[in-house]
């Protein structure tokens, strides 16, 4: 009998080990970078230069883009001359930095070595979110709308090689937000926040080919894309991610998240969804196109709604704005 009990105990211990491993948080805070007083306002989108070991951060009230070393978190430069930075694209082949300036209504192009302003491409005010097509080297920027007293917005197409605007695609609605490009087709999905829908644009024809209502949440501002499984993740400020089938345009399910989201990303390697919300990062595990399990809510800070996943380094960067007397910070998490 004692032998049976000892065998049973060994069996339970053996299978308890993986169970404890499953409780390991998917993110571990490894560094906190305290920013200088110049870092004011909410953060908008991050960008990375892997080869050059650089992280670009956009505290909107600073009138600048801050540049950090990716691996150490040390600040190495401040790109000035930007009224209201929103999104950043770095082209390694040209060593150029492209920054949307919402106040000036343009895309500013900087030299990647000297950080000197090379040129700018004039758009409308509130030039904000971007989508990049690496095949054509075209940059898609939402701009215009309510800030210029129009009931419609523009999705502008900029040739980043030539540094000039090619076209404006008119979209009904005063506010557009995040977008996602499909590599297997000319489609680009755009969050139409004003109408609480996703507009599907044909990049070749430069026309809207479909509009899909988002009914499972309100104020759709962030977007991520699982192209292999044809699933679009539309994150809303009211506290849900609506999962859409990009073959039919229908909503499949809704994933509860913390309110106040501003950034969501899907990592195809780990099949995880990271949603940066007001105070938390909500993380889901995808086990199938229609199967999702919440892994964790990882605390961050007030209004810490902007983040960037760098899977190559197993790092997740979160911007925490200045709050009262507490200075702005960048939290660096290890992805476990």
Coordinates of C-alpha atoms in Angstrom, one line a residue:
X1 CA 0.0 0.0 0.0
X2 CA 2.8 2.4 0.9
X3 CA 4.4 1.7 -2.5
X4 CA 1.1 2.6 -4.2
X5 CA 0.9 5.9 -2.3
X6 CA 4.5 6.8 -3.1
X7 CA 3.9 6.1 -6.8
X8 CA 0.7 8.3 -6.7
X9 CA 2.5 11.1 -5.0
X10 CA 5.3 11.0 -7.6
X11 CA 2.6 11.1 -10.3
X12 CA 0.9 14.1 -8.8
X13 CA 4.2 16.0 -8.4
X14 CA 5.2 15.2 -12.0
X15 CA 1.9 16.7 -13.4
X16 CA 1.8 19.6 -11.0
X17 CA 5.0 21.2 -12.4
X18 CA 3.4 22.2 -15.8
X19 CA 0.4 23.5 -13.9
X20 CA 2.5 25.9 -11.9
X21 CA 4.3 26.9 -15.2
X22 CA 1.0 27.9 -16.7
X23 CA 0.5 30.5 -13.8
X24 CA 3.7 32.3 -14.8
X25 CA 2.7 35.9 -16.0
X26 CA 3.3 36.3 -19.8
X27 CA 5.0 39.6 -19.1
X28 CA 7.8 40.4 -16.6
X29 CA 8.8 44.0 -15.8
X30 CA 12.6 44.2 -16.2
X31 CA 13.3 47.9 -16.5
X32 CA 11.6 51.3 -15.8
X33 CA 13.0 54.3 -17.8
X34 CA 12.1 57.6 -16.1
X35 CA 11.8 60.3 -18.7
X36 CA 12.9 64.0 -18.5
X37 CA 10.3 66.7 -17.7
X38 CA 10.1 67.6 -21.4
X39 CA 8.1 64.3 -21.9
X40 CA 4.6 65.7 -21.5
X41 CA 1.2 64.6 -22.7
X42 CA -0.1 61.2 -23.7
X43 CA 2.1 58.9 -25.8
X44 CA 1.1 57.9 -29.3
X45 CA 2.6 55.2 -31.5
X46 CA 6.1 53.7 -31.0
X47 CA 8.5 52.6 -33.8
X48 CA 11.7 50.6 -33.8
X49 CA 14.9 50.4 -35.7
X50 CA 16.2 46.9 -34.9
X51 CA 19.5 47.1 -36.7
X52 CA 20.3 50.5 -35.2
X53 CA 19.1 49.5 -31.7
X54 CA 16.6 52.4 -31.5
X55 CA 13.1 53.0 -30.1
X56 CA 11.2 56.0 -31.2
X57 CA 8.6 57.4 -28.7
X58 CA 6.0 60.1 -29.2
X59 CA 4.9 62.1 -26.1
X60 CA 2.4 64.3 -27.9
X61 CA 2.9 67.4 -25.6
X62 CA 6.6 67.5 -26.0
X63 CA 6.7 68.7 -29.6
X64 CA 9.4 66.1 -30.2
X65 CA 10.1 62.4 -30.8
X66 CA 12.4 60.8 -28.2
X67 CA 15.0 58.3 -29.3
X68 CA 16.2 55.5 -27.0
X69 CA 18.5 52.5 -27.2
X70 CA 16.3 49.4 -27.5
X71 CA 18.5 47.2 -25.3
X72 CA 19.4 49.6 -22.5
X73 CA 16.5 52.1 -22.5
X74 CA 19.0 55.0 -22.5
X75 CA 17.9 58.2 -24.3
X76 CA 20.2 59.1 -27.1
X77 CA 18.5 61.9 -29.0
X78 CA 15.5 64.2 -29.2
X79 CA 14.0 65.0 -32.6
X80 CA 12.6 68.5 -32.4
X81 CA 10.6 70.7 -34.8
X82 CA 7.4 68.6 -34.6
X83 CA 4.3 70.3 -33.3
X84 CA 2.3 67.1 -32.4
X85 CA 3.9 63.8 -33.1
X86 CA 1.6 60.8 -33.7
X87 CA 3.2 57.9 -35.7
X88 CA 6.7 57.0 -36.8
X89 CA 8.0 54.8 -39.6
X90 CA 11.6 53.9 -40.0
X91 CA 13.0 52.8 -43.4
X92 CA 16.2 50.9 -42.8
X93 CA 17.2 50.8 -46.5
X94 CA 17.1 54.6 -46.9
X95 CA 17.9 55.3 -43.2
X96 CA 15.0 57.7 -43.1
X97 CA 12.5 58.5 -40.3
X98 CA 8.9 59.5 -41.2
X99 CA 6.8 61.2 -38.6
X100 CA 3.2 62.4 -38.8
X101 CA 2.6 65.8 -37.3
X102 CA -1.0 66.3 -36.4
X103 CA -0.7 70.0 -35.7
X104 CA 1.2 71.0 -38.9
X105 CA -0.7 68.5 -41.0
X106 CA 2.2 66.8 -42.7
X107 CA 4.7 63.9 -42.8
X108 CA 8.1 65.1 -41.8
X109 CA 11.1 63.1 -43.2
X110 CA 14.3 63.0 -41.2
X111 CA 17.8 61.7 -41.9
X112 CA 18.4 58.6 -39.8
X113 CA 22.0 59.4 -38.9
X114 CA 22.0 63.2 -38.3
X115 CA 18.3 63.5 -37.5
X116 CA 18.2 66.6 -39.7
X117 CA 14.9 67.4 -41.5
X118 CA 15.2 66.3 -45.1
X119 CA 11.7 67.3 -46.4
X120 CA 8.0 67.2 -45.6
X121 CA 4.8 66.1 -47.4
X122 CA 1.8 68.4 -46.9
X123 CA -1.4 66.7 -45.8
X124 CA -4.3 68.0 -43.7
X125 CA -4.4 68.7 -40.0
X126 CA -4.7 65.7 -37.6
X127 CA -2.3 63.6 -39.7
X128 CA -2.3 60.6 -37.4
X129 CA -2.2 56.8 -37.8
X130 CA -0.2 55.0 -40.5
X131 CA -0.1 51.8 -42.5
X132 CA 3.0 50.8 -44.5
X133 CA 3.1 48.6 -47.6
X134 CA 6.7 47.2 -47.8
X135 CA 6.2 46.0 -51.4
X136 CA 5.3 49.4 -52.9
X137 CA 7.0 51.5 -50.1
X138 CA 3.8 53.4 -49.9
X139 CA 2.7 54.9 -46.6
X140 CA -1.1 55.3 -45.8
X141 CA -2.0 58.1 -43.4
X142 CA -5.4 59.2 -42.0
X143 CA -5.8 62.9 -41.8
X144 CA -8.4 65.7 -42.0
X145 CA -11.9 65.2 -40.7
X146 CA -13.3 67.1 -37.7
X147 CA -10.1 69.0 -37.1
X148 CA -10.5 70.8 -40.4
X149 CA -14.3 71.1 -40.0
X150 CA -15.1 68.3 -42.5
X151 CA -17.6 65.5 -42.2
X152 CA -15.2 63.2 -44.2
X153 CA -11.6 62.2 -43.7
X154 CA -8.7 61.4 -46.0
X155 CA -6.6 58.3 -46.3
X156 CA -3.6 59.7 -48.1
X157 CA -1.0 57.7 -50.0
X158 CA 2.6 58.9 -49.8
X159 CA 5.5 57.4 -51.8
X160 CA 8.2 57.2 -49.1
X161 CA 10.9 56.8 -51.8
X162 CA 10.1 59.9 -53.7
X163 CA 8.8 61.8 -50.7
X164 CA 5.6 62.9 -52.3
X165 CA 1.9 62.4 -52.0
X166 CA 0.3 60.2 -54.7
X167 CA -3.4 60.3 -53.8
X168 CA -6.2 61.1 -51.3
X169 CA -8.9 58.5 -50.7
X170 CA -12.0 60.2 -49.3
X171 CA -13.8 58.3 -46.5
X172 CA -17.1 59.5 -45.0
X173 CA -16.6 60.1 -41.3
X174 CA -14.8 62.8 -39.3
X175 CA -12.4 60.5 -37.4
X176 CA -10.3 57.6 -38.7
X177 CA -8.0 55.6 -36.5
X178 CA -5.7 52.5 -36.8
X179 CA -5.5 50.4 -39.9
X180 CA -4.1 47.0 -41.1
X181 CA -2.8 46.0 -44.5
X182 CA -3.4 42.5 -46.0
X183 CA -0.3 41.2 -47.8
X184 CA -2.2 38.6 -49.9
X185 CA -4.6 41.1 -51.4
X186 CA -4.7 44.9 -52.0
X187 CA -7.1 45.4 -49.1
X188 CA -6.5 47.7 -46.2
X189 CA -8.8 47.7 -43.2
X190 CA -9.5 51.1 -41.6
X191 CA -11.1 51.9 -38.2
X192 CA -13.8 54.4 -38.9
X193 CA -14.3 55.6 -35.4
X194 CA -17.0 58.2 -36.4
X195 CA -19.3 55.5 -37.7
X196 CA -18.2 52.6 -35.5
X197 CA -17.3 50.5 -38.5
X198 CA -14.4 49.1 -40.4
X199 CA -14.0 50.4 -43.9
X200 CA -12.3 48.1 -46.4
X201 CA -10.2 50.0 -49.0
X202 CA -8.7 48.5 -52.2
X203 CA -5.2 49.9 -52.4
X204 CA -4.9 49.5 -56.1
X205 CA -8.3 51.0 -57.1
X206 CA -8.1 53.4 -54.2
X207 CA -11.8 53.0 -53.4
X208 CA -13.9 51.7 -50.5
X209 CA -15.1 48.2 -51.4
X210 CA -16.9 47.3 -48.2
X211 CA -18.0 48.6 -44.8
X212 CA -18.4 46.3 -41.8
X213 CA -20.4 47.5 -38.7
X214 CA -18.8 46.9 -35.3
X215 CA -21.7 46.2 -32.9
X216 CA -20.0 44.3 -30.0
X217 CA -18.2 47.4 -28.7
X218 CA -18.0 51.2 -29.2
X219 CA -15.3 53.7 -30.1
X220 CA -13.1 51.5 -32.2
X221 CA -9.6 52.9 -32.1
X222 CA -7.1 50.1 -32.3
X223 CA -6.6 47.2 -34.7
X224 CA -4.5 44.0 -35.1
X225 CA -4.6 41.4 -37.8
X226 CA -4.2 37.6 -37.9
X227 CA -4.0 37.2 -41.7
X228 CA -3.4 33.5 -41.6
X229 CA -6.7 32.8 -39.9
X230 CA -8.6 35.8 -41.5
X231 CA -9.3 37.4 -38.1
X232 CA -9.3 41.1 -37.5
X233 CA -9.1 42.3 -33.9
X234 CA -10.9 45.7 -33.4
X235 CA -10.3 47.1 -30.0
X236 CA -12.7 49.6 -28.5
X237 CA -12.4 52.2 -25.7
X238 CA -15.6 50.8 -24.0
X239 CA -13.8 47.6 -23.1
X240 CA -14.0 44.9 -25.7
X241 CA -12.1 43.5 -28.7
X242 CA -14.5 42.6 -31.5
X243 CA -13.2 39.7 -33.6
X244 CA -14.2 39.9 -37.3
X245 CA -13.9 37.3 -40.0
X246 CA -12.2 39.2 -42.9
X247 CA -13.7 36.7 -45.5
X248 CA -17.3 37.6 -44.5
X249 CA -17.0 40.8 -42.6
X250 CA -19.0 39.3 -39.7
X251 CA -18.3 39.6 -36.0
X252 CA -17.3 36.3 -34.5
X253 CA -17.0 37.1 -30.8
X254 CA -16.0 39.8 -28.3
X255 CA -13.1 39.6 -25.9
X256 CA -13.5 41.7 -22.7
X257 CA -10.6 44.0 -21.9
X258 CA -9.9 47.0 -19.6
X259 CA -11.5 50.2 -20.8
X260 CA -9.5 53.0 -22.5
X261 CA -7.6 50.9 -25.0
X262 CA -5.3 52.6 -27.5
X263 CA -3.0 49.9 -28.8
X264 CA -3.5 46.2 -29.7
X265 CA -1.1 43.8 -31.4
X266 CA -1.3 40.2 -32.5
X267 CA 1.9 38.0 -32.4
X268 CA 1.5 35.2 -34.9
X269 CA 4.4 33.2 -33.5
X270 CA 2.9 32.9 -30.0
X271 CA -0.7 33.4 -31.1
X272 CA -1.2 36.0 -28.4
X273 CA -3.1 39.3 -28.4
X274 CA -1.7 42.2 -26.3
X275 CA -4.1 45.1 -25.6
X276 CA -2.6 48.2 -23.9
X277 CA -5.5 49.8 -21.9
X278 CA -5.8 52.4 -19.2
X279 CA -3.8 50.9 -16.4
X280 CA -3.4 47.3 -17.7
X281 CA -2.1 45.2 -20.5
X282 CA -4.8 42.6 -21.3
X283 CA -3.4 39.4 -22.9
X284 CA -5.3 36.6 -24.7
X285 CA -4.1 33.3 -26.0
X286 CA -5.5 32.1 -29.3
X287 CA -5.9 28.3 -29.7
X288 CA -8.0 28.5 -32.9
X289 CA -9.5 31.1 -35.1
X290 CA -12.6 31.3 -32.8
X291 CA -11.0 30.2 -29.5
X292 CA -9.5 32.6 -27.1
X293 CA -8.5 32.5 -23.4
X294 CA -7.5 35.4 -21.3
X295 CA -4.0 34.8 -19.9
X296 CA -3.5 37.9 -17.6
X297 CA -4.0 41.5 -16.8
X298 CA -0.6 43.1 -16.2
X299 CA -0.7 46.4 -14.3
X300 CA 1.1 49.4 -16.0
X301 CA 0.0 52.9 -15.0
X302 CA -2.6 55.7 -15.5
X303 CA -3.3 56.3 -19.2
X304 CA -0.6 53.9 -20.2
X305 CA -2.3 53.0 -23.4
X306 CA 0.5 53.0 -26.0
X307 CA 2.8 50.0 -26.4
X308 CA 5.1 48.2 -28.9
X309 CA 5.9 44.5 -29.1
X310 CA 9.4 43.7 -30.3
X311 CA 9.2 39.9 -30.7
X312 CA 12.8 39.7 -32.0
X313 CA 14.0 40.9 -28.6
X314 CA 11.2 39.3 -26.5
X315 CA 10.4 42.8 -25.3
X316 CA 7.2 44.8 -24.8
X317 CA 7.5 48.6 -24.3
X318 CA 4.7 50.6 -22.6
X319 CA 4.5 54.4 -22.4
X320 CA 3.2 55.8 -19.1
X321 CA 2.4 59.5 -19.4
X322 CA 3.2 62.1 -16.7
X323 CA 0.6 61.9 -13.9
X324 CA 0.6 64.7 -11.4
X325 CA 4.1 65.0 -10.0
X326 CA 5.0 61.5 -11.2
X327 CA 7.2 61.8 -14.4
X328 CA 6.5 60.0 -17.6
X329 CA 8.1 56.5 -17.9
X330 CA 8.7 53.7 -20.4
X331 CA 8.1 50.3 -18.9
X332 CA 10.1 47.5 -20.5
X333 CA 8.7 44.0 -20.1
X334 CA 10.3 40.7 -21.0
X335 CA 7.9 38.4 -22.9
X336 CA 7.8 35.0 -21.3

